[in-house]
Tab-separated table of C-alpha atoms in Angstrom:
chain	number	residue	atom	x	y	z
Y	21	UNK	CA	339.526	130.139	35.525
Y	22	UNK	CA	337.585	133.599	35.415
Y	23	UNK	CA	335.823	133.776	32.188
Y	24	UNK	CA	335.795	137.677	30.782
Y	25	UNK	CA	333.012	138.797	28.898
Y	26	UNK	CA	334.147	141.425	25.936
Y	27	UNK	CA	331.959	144.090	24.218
Y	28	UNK	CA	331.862	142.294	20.796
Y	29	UNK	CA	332.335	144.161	17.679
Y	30	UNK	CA	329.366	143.549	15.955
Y	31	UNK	CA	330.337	145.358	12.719
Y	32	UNK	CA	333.338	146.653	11.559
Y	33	UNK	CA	332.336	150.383	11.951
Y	34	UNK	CA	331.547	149.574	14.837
Y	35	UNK	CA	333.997	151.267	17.910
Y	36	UNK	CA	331.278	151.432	21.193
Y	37	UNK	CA	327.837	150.091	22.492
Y	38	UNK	CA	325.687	151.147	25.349
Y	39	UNK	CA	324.643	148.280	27.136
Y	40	UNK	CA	320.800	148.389	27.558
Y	41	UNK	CA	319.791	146.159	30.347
Y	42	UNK	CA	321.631	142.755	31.571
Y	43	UNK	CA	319.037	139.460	31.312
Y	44	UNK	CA	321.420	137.875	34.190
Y	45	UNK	CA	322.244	139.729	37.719
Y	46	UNK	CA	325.414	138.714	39.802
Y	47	UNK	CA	324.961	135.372	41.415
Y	48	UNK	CA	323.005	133.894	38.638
Y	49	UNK	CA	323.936	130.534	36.948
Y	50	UNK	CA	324.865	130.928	32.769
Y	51	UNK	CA	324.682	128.700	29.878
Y	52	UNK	CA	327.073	129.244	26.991
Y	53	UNK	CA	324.979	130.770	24.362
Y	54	UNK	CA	322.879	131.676	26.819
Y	55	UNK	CA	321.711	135.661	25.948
Y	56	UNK	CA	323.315	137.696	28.647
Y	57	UNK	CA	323.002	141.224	27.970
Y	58	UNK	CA	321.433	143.559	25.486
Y	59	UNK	CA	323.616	146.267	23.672
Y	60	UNK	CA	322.567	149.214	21.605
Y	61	UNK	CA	325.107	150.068	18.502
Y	62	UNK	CA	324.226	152.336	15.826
Y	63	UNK	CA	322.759	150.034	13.714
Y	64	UNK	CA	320.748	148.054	15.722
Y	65	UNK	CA	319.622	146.350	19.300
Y	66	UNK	CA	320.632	142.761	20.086
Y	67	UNK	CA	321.549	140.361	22.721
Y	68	UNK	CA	325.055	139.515	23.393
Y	69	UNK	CA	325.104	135.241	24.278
Y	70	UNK	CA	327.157	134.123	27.301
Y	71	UNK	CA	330.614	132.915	26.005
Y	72	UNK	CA	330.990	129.922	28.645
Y	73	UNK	CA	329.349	127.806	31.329
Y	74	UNK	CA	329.423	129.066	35.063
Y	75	UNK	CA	327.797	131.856	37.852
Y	76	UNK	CA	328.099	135.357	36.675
Y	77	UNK	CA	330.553	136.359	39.226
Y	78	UNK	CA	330.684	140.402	38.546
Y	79	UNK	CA	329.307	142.820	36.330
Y	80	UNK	CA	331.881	145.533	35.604
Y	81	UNK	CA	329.559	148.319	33.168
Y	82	UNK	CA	326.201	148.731	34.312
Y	83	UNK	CA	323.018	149.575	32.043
Y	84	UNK	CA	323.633	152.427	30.551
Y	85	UNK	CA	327.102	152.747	30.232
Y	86	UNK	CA	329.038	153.221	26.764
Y	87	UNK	CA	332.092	150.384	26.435
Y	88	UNK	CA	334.509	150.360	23.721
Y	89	UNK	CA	334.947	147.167	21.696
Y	90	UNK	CA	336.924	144.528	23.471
Y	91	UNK	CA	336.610	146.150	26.655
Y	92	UNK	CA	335.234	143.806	29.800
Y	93	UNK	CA	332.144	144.093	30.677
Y	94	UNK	CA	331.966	141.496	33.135
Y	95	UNK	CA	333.152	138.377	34.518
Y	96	UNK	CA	331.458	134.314	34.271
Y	97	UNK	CA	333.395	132.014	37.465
Y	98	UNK	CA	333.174	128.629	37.550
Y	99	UNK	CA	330.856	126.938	40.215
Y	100	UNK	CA	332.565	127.652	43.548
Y	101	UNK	CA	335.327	129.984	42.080
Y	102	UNK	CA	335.448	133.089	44.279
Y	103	UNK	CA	335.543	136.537	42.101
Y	104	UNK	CA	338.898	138.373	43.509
Y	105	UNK	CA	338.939	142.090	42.427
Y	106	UNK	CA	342.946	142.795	43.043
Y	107	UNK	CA	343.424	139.886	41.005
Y	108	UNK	CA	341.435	140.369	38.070
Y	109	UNK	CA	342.390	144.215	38.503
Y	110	UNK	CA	345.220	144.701	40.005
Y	111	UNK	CA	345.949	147.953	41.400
Y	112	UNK	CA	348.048	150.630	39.560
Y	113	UNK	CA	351.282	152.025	41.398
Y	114	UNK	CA	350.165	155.185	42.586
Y	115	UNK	CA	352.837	157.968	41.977
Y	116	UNK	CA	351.656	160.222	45.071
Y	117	UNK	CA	351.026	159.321	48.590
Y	118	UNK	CA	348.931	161.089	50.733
Y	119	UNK	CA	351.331	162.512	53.411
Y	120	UNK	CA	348.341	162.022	56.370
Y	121	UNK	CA	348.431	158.534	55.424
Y	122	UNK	CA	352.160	158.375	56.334
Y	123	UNK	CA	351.434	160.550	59.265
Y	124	UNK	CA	349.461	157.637	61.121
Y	125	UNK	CA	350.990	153.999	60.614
Y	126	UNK	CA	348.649	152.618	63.322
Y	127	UNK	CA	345.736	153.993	61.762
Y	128	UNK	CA	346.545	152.629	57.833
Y	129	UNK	CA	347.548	149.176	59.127
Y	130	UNK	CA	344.004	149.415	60.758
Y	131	UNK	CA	342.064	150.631	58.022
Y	132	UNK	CA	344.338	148.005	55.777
Y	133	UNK	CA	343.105	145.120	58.405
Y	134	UNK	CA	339.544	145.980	57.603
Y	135	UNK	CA	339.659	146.438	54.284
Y	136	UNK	CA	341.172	142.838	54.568
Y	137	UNK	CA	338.740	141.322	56.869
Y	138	UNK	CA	336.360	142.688	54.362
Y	139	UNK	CA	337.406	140.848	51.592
Y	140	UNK	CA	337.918	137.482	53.241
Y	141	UNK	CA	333.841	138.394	54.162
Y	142	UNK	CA	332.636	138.688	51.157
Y	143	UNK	CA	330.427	136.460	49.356
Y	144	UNK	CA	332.095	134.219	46.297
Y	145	UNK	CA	329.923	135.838	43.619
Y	146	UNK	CA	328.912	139.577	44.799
Y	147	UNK	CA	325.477	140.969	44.885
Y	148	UNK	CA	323.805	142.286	42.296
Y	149	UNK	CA	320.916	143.959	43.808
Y	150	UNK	CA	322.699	147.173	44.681
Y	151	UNK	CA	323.542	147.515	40.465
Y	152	UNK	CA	319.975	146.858	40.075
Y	153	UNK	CA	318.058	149.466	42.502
Y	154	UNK	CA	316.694	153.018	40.198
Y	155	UNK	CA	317.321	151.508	36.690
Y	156	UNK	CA	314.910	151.687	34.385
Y	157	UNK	CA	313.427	148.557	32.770
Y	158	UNK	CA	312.256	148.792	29.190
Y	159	UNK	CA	312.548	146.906	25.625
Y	160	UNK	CA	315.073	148.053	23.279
Y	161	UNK	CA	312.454	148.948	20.929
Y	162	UNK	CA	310.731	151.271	23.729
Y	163	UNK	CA	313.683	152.991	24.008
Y	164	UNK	CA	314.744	153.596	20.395
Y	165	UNK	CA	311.341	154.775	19.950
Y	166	UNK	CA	311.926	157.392	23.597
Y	167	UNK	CA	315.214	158.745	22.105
Y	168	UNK	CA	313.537	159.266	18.693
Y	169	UNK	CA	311.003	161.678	20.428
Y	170	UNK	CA	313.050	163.201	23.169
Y	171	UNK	CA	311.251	161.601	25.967
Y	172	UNK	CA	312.749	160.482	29.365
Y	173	UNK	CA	311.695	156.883	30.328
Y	174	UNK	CA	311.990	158.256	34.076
Y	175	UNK	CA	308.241	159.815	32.891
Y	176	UNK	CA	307.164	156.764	31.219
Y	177	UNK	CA	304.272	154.161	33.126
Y	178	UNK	CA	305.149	151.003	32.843
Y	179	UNK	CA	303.216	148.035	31.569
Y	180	UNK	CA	305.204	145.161	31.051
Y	181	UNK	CA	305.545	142.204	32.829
Y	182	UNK	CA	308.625	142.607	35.893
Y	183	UNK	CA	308.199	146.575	35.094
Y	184	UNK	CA	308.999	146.804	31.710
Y	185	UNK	CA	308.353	149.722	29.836
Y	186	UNK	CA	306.848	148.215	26.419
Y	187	UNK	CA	307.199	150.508	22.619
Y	188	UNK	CA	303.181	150.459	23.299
Y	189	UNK	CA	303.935	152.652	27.257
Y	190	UNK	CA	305.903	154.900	25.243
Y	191	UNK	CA	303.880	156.063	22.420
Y	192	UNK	CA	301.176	156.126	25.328
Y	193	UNK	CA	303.090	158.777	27.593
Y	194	UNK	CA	304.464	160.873	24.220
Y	195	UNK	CA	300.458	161.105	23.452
Y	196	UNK	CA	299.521	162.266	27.417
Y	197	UNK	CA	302.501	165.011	27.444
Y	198	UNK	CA	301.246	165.459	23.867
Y	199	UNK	CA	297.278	166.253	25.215
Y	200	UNK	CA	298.745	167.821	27.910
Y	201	UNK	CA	300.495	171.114	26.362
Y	202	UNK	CA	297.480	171.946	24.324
Y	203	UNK	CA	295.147	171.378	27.739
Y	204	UNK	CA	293.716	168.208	26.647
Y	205	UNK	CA	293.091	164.997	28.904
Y	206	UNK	CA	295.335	162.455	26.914
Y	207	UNK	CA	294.383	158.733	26.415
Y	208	UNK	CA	296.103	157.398	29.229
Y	209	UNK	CA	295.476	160.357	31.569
Y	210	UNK	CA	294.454	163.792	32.930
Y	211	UNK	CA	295.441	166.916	34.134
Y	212	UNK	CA	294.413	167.881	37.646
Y	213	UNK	CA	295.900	171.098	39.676
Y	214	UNK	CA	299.443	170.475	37.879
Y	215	UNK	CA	299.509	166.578	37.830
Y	216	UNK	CA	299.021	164.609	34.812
Y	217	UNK	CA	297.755	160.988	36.350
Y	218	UNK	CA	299.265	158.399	34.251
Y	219	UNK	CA	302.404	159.842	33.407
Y	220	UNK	CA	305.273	158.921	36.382
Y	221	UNK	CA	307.742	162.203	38.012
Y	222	UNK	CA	311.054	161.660	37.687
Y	223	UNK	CA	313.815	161.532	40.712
Y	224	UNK	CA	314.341	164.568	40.603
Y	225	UNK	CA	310.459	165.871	41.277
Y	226	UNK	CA	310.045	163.139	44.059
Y	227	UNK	CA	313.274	165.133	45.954
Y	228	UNK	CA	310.899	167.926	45.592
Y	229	UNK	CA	308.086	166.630	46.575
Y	230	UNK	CA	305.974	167.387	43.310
Y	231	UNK	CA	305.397	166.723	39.902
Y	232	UNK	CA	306.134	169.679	37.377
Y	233	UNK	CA	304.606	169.185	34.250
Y	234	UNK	CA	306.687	169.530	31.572
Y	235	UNK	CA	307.718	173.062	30.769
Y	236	UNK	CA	305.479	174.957	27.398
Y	237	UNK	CA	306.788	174.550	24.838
Y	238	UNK	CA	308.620	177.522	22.840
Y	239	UNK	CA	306.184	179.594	20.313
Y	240	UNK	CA	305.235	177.375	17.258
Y	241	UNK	CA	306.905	178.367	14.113
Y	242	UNK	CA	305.416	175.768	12.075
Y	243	UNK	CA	308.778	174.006	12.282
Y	244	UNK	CA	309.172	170.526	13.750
Y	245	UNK	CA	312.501	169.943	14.607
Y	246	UNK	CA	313.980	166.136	15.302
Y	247	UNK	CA	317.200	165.358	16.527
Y	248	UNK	CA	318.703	162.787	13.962
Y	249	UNK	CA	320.063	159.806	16.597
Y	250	UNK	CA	320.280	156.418	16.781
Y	251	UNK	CA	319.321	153.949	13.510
Y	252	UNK	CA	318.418	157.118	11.761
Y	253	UNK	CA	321.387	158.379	12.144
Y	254	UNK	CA	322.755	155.255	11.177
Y	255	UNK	CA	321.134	154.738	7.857
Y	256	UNK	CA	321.841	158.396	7.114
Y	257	UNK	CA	325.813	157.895	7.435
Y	258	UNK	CA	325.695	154.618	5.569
Y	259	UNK	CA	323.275	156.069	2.654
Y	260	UNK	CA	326.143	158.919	2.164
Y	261	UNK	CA	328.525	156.547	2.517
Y	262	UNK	CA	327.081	154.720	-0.523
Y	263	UNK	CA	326.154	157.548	-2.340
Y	264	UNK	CA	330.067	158.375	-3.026
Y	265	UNK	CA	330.144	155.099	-4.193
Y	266	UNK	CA	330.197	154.930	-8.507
Y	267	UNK	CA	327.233	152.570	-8.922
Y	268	UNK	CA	324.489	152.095	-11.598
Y	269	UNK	CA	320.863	150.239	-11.225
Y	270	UNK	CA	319.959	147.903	-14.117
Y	271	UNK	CA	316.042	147.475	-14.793
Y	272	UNK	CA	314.361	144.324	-16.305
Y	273	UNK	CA	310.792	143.017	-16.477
Y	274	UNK	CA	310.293	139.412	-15.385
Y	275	UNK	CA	307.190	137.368	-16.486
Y	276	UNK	CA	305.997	136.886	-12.990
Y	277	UNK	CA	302.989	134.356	-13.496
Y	278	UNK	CA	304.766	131.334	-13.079
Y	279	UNK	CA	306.508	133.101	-9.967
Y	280	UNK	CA	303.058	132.962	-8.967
Y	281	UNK	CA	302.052	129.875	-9.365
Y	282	UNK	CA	304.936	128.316	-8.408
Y	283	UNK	CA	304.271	130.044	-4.518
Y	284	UNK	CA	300.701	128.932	-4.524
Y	285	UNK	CA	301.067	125.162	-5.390
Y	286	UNK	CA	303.906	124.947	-2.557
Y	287	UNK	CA	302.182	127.816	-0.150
Y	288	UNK	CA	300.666	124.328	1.959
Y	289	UNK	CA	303.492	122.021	2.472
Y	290	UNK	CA	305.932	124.670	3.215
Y	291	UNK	CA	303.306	126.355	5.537
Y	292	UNK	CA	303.024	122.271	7.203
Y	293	UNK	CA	306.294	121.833	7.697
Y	294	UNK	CA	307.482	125.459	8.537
Y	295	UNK	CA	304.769	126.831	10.478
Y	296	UNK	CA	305.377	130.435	8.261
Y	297	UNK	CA	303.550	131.297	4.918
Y	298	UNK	CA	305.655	131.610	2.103
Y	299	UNK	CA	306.433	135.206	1.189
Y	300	UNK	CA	307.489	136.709	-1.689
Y	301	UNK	CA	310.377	138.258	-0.006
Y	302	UNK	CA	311.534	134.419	1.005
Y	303	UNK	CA	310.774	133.207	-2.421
Y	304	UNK	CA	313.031	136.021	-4.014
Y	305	UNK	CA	315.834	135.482	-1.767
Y	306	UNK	CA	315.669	131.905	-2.212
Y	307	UNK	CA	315.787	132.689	-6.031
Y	308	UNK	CA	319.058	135.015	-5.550
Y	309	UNK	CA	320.879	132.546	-2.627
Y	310	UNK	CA	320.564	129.653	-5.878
Y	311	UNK	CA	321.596	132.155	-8.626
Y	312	UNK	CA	324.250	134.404	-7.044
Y	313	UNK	CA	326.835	131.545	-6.736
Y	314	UNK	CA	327.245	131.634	-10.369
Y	315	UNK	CA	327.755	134.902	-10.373
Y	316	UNK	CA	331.052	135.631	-7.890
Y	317	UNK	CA	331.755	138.818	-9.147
Y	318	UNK	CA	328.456	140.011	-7.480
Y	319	UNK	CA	328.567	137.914	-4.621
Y	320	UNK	CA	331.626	140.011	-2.941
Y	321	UNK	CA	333.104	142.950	-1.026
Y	322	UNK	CA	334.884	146.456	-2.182
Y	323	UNK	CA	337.680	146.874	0.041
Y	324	UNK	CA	340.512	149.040	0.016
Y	325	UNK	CA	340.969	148.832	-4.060
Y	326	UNK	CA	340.484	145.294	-3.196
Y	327	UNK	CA	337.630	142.536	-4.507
Y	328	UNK	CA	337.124	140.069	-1.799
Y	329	UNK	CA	334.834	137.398	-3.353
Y	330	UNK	CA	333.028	135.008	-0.754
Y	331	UNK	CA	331.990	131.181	-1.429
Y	332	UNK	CA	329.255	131.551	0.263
Y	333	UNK	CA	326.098	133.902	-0.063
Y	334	UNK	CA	325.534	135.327	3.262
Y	335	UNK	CA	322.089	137.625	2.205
Y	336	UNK	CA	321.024	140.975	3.903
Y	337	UNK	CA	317.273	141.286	3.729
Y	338	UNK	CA	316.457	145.069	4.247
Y	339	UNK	CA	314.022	145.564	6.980
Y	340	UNK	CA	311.533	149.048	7.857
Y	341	UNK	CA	311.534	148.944	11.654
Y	342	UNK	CA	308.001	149.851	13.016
Y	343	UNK	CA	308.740	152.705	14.921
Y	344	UNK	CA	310.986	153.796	11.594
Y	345	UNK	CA	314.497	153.115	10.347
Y	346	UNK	CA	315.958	150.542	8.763
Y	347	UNK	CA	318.607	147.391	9.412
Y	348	UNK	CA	319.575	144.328	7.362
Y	349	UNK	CA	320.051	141.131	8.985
Y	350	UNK	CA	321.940	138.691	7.418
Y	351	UNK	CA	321.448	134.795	6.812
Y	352	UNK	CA	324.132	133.361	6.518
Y	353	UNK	CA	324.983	130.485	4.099
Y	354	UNK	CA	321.770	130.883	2.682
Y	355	UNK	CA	322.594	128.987	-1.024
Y	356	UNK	CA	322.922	126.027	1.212
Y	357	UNK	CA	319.083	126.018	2.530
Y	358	UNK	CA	316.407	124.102	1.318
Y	359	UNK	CA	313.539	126.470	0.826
Y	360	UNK	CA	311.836	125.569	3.620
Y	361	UNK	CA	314.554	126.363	5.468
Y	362	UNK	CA	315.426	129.602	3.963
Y	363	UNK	CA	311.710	130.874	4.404
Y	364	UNK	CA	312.064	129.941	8.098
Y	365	UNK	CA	315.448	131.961	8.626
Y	366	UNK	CA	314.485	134.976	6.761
Y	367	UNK	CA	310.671	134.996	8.850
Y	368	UNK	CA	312.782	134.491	12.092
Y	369	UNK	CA	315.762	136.942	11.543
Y	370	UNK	CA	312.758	140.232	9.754
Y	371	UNK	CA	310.867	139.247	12.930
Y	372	UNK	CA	313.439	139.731	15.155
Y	373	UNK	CA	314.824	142.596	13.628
Y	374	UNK	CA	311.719	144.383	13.890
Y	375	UNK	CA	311.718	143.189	17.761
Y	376	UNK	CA	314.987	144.640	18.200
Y	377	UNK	CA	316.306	140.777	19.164
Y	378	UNK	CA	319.320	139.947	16.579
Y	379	UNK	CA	322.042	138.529	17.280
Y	380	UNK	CA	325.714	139.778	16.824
Y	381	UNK	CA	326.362	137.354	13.761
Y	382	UNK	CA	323.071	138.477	12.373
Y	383	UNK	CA	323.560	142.491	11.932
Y	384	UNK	CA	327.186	142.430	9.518
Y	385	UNK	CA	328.574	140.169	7.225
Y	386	UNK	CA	326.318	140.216	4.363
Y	387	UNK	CA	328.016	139.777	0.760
Y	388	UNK	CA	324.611	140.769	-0.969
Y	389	UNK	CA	321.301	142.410	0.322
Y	390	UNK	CA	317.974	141.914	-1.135
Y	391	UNK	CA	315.189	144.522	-0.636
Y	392	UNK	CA	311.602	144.158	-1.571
Y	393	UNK	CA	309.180	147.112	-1.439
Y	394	UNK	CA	306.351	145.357	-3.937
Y	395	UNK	CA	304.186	144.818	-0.718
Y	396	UNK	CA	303.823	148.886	-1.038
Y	397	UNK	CA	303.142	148.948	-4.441
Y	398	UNK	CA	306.251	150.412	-5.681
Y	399	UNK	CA	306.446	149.339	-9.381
Y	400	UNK	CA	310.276	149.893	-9.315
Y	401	UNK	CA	313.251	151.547	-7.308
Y	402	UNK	CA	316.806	152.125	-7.533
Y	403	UNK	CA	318.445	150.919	-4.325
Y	404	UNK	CA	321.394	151.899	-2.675
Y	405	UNK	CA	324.184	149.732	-2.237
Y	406	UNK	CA	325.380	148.158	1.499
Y	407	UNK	CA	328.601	149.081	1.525
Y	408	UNK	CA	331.045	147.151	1.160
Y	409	UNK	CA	328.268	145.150	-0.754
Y	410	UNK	CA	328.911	145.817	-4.463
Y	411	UNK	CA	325.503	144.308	-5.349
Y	412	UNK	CA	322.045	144.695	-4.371
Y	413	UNK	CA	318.590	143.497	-5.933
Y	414	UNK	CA	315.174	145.368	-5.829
Y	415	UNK	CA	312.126	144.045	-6.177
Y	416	UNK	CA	308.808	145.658	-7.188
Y	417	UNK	CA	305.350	145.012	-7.338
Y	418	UNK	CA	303.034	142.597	-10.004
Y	419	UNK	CA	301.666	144.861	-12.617
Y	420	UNK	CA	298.860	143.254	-14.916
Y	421	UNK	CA	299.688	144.564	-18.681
Y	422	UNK	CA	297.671	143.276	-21.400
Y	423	UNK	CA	300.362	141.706	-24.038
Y	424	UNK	CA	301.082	143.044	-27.170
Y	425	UNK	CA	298.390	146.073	-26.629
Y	426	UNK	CA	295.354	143.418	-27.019
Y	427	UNK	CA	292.797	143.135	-24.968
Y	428	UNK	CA	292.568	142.628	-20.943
Y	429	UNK	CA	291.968	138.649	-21.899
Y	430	UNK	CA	295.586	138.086	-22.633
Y	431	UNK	CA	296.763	140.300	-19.734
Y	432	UNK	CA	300.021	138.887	-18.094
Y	433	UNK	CA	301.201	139.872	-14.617
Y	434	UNK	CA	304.793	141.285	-14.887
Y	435	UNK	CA	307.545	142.407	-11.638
Y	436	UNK	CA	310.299	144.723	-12.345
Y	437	UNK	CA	313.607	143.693	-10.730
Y	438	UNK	CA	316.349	146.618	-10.183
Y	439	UNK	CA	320.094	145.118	-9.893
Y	440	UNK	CA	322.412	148.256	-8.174
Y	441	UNK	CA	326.010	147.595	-8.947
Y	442	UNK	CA	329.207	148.600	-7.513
Y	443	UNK	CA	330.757	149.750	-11.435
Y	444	UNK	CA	334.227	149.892	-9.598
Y	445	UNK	CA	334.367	145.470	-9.026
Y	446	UNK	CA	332.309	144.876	-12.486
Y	447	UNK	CA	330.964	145.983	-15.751
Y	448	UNK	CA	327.522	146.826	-16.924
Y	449	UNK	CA	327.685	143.734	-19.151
Y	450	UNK	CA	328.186	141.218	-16.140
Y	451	UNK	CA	325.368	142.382	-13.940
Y	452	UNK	CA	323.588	142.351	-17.185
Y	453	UNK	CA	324.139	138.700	-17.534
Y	454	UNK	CA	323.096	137.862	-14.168
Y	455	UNK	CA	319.940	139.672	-14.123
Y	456	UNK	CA	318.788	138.446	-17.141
Y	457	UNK	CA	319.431	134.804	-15.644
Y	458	UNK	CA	317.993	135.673	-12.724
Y	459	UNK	CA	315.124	136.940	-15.011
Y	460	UNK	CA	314.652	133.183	-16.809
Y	461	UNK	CA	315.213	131.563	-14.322
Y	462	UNK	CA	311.802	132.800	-12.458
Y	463	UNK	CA	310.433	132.251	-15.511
Y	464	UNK	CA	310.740	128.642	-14.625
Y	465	UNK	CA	311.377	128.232	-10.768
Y	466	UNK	CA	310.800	125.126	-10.821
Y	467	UNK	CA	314.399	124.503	-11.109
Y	468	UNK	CA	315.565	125.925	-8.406
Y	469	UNK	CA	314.607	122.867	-6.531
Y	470	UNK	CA	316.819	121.075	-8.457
Y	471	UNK	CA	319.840	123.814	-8.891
């Protein structure tokens, strides 16, 4: 039986994706789980996994097109099935008929025997080369990065391997068209009668036979204005989103020298059997996954006037995006990890975020988010909550105080942890208790190992 494959809903605000390129063409064996197609939502980029064994027997939305939720998007056959358009869409009653139609019996029963013939002569699983001719080939990154600055990929050089246009291509042709409205030869080209070498012509200046550069640019006002789209846009909605939200950030000082110390005796073996160092953002969420559970009423979802407490801590782990922006993947179940577990999920799914390479489960979900910005050297910050998140911790950077005013000789390294809380699902007082647990209990990590 014809296998459908659905645009998932990846979040719950979620209502549309663009698909961005397909991995498979028509014709090609699939593996369940196999990824099959890459999908732009408004969070983030990620590939959509093949939902059964078989041939991908028809792709119904090419790259490029905008699908609601739910909607097909294409179709996986079994080996030998044979992909029948009027039965997998069978045509609508039509309430008018052309009268020249009528007018001519012999010649619709002819054009009906061809159509006919035409469908007995077609292949079981269609060709996709046709749905493949003039698309453009690049990485989701790439293009995030082209609609941030307004570019056309059409102009873009590729350099990727198959003709993929790489985030690296695109920052290379914004920097030529750059150079080349001042005058300038840019780094990957140079202006000669008109052309700029190293920067392609779209379709429409092959039909006429020459490259335009791209048209001055209106007189500088000292104003640059950019188009909020995409993840930007994104964050933006979700940040005022949260920021009608009635929440309140708790500070505390932890003593963070056995924190310390506790990462550099275990930095080897974790590093043997992981492959990854261990990070301080790994450490801390291994810290929260074992502390949270005790803590339910922080470990949960607002919801329509509703508190929907989970069992499990599924952690977000806020994430800057290189070419800017911001997601949170999710891993899931993470108070049932061993560390060296948890460190390898959380380097996989920030990796992959930043790659533009999560997958759906990865990108919604989370019941608490965890965001570190000590690797900048922010002492302390008051973050925003996830919504419907009605928790979220932030961690700052060591700062080396001397103790009691005394000299640099008794110095101690301290981290200030920020706890955001929704004040609508709890109190001051219980977010109080749980970050000064959280507090001891890095005082001593030790036990975690045991907890």
């Amino acid at each position: 039986m014809m296998e459908p494959v659905i645009m998932p809903v990846l979040d719950m605000t979620m209502e549309r994706g663009i698909i961005l390129r397909w991995l498979k063409k028509e014709g090609d064996p699939v593996r369940a789980g196999e990824p099959l197609f890459e999908v732009e939502t408004d969070k983030a980029d990620i590939e959509v996994e093949a939902p059964a064994d078989g041939v991908l027997a028809r792709i119904v939305h090419p790259e490029g097109a905008e699908v609601p939720v739910r909607e097909i998007v294409a179709y996986i056959a079994a080996p030998g099935e044979r992909y029948d358009d009027d039965r997998q869409n069978p045509p609508q009653p039509k309430a008018d008929v052309d009268p020249s139609a009528r007018s001519d019996p012999a010649q619709g029963a002819a054009q009906g025997e061809v159509q006919g013939e035409a469908r007995k002569g077609a292949p079981e699983v269609p060709s996709g080369a046709a749905l493949g001719r003039n698309r453009i080939r690049a990485t989701p990154a790439a293009r995030r990065r082209a609609r941030e600055l307004g570019l056309d990929l059409a102009r873009v050089p590729a350099g990727g391997r198959g003709g993929v246009i790489r985030l690296a291509d695109v920052e290379a042709a914004a920097a030529t068209m750059a150079a080349t409205t001042k005058g300038e030869p840019g780094p990957r080209g140079r202006q000669e009668g008109g052309r700029v070498d190293g920067v392609s012509p779209t379709p429409r200046d092959a039909e006429h036979g020459a490259f335009r550069p791209p048209a001055p640019e209106p007189e500088d006002d000292g104003v640059e204005r950019i188009p909020v789209t995409g993840n930007r846009k994104a964050v933006a909605e979700r940040m005022v989103q949260s920021a009608r939200i009635p929440q309140v950030t708790l500070f505390a000082r932890a003593d963070a020298e056995a924190i310390q110390d506790f990462r550099r005796r275990l930095e080897p073996a974790v590093a043997e059997a992981t492959g990854q160092s261990l990070s301080y953002t790994a450490l801390f969420a291994f810290a929260v996954a074992r502390t949270l559970p005790r803590f339910p009423d922080l470990n949960a979802h607002w919801r329509d006037g509703e508190i929907w407490r989970f069992r499990s801590v599924h952690l977000g782990i806020a994430v800057a995006l290189p070419a800017g922006g911001l997601v949170v993947p999710v891993v899931r179940h993470a108070d049932r990890r061993p560390l060296a577990e948890l460190v390898k999920a959380v380097a996989d799914v920030t990796s992959r975020a930043r790659e533009g390479r999560l997958k759906p489960d990865e990108i919604g979900g989370g019941t608490f988010t965890l965001s570190n910005l000590g690797m900048f050297g922010v002492e302390a910050f008051n973050a925003l909550l996830n919504p419907p998140q009605v928790g979220i911790l932030s961690v700052g950077t060591f700062v080396k105080e001397p103790v009691g005013g005394r000299e640099e000789s008794s110095a101690r390294t301290w981290l200030t942890l920020g706890l955001t809380f929704d004040h609508r699902a709890l109190d001051g007082a219980d977010a109080a208790r749980y970050l000064r647990f959280l507090v001891e209990t890095l005082s001593d990590p030790w036990r975690l190992l045991v907890s």
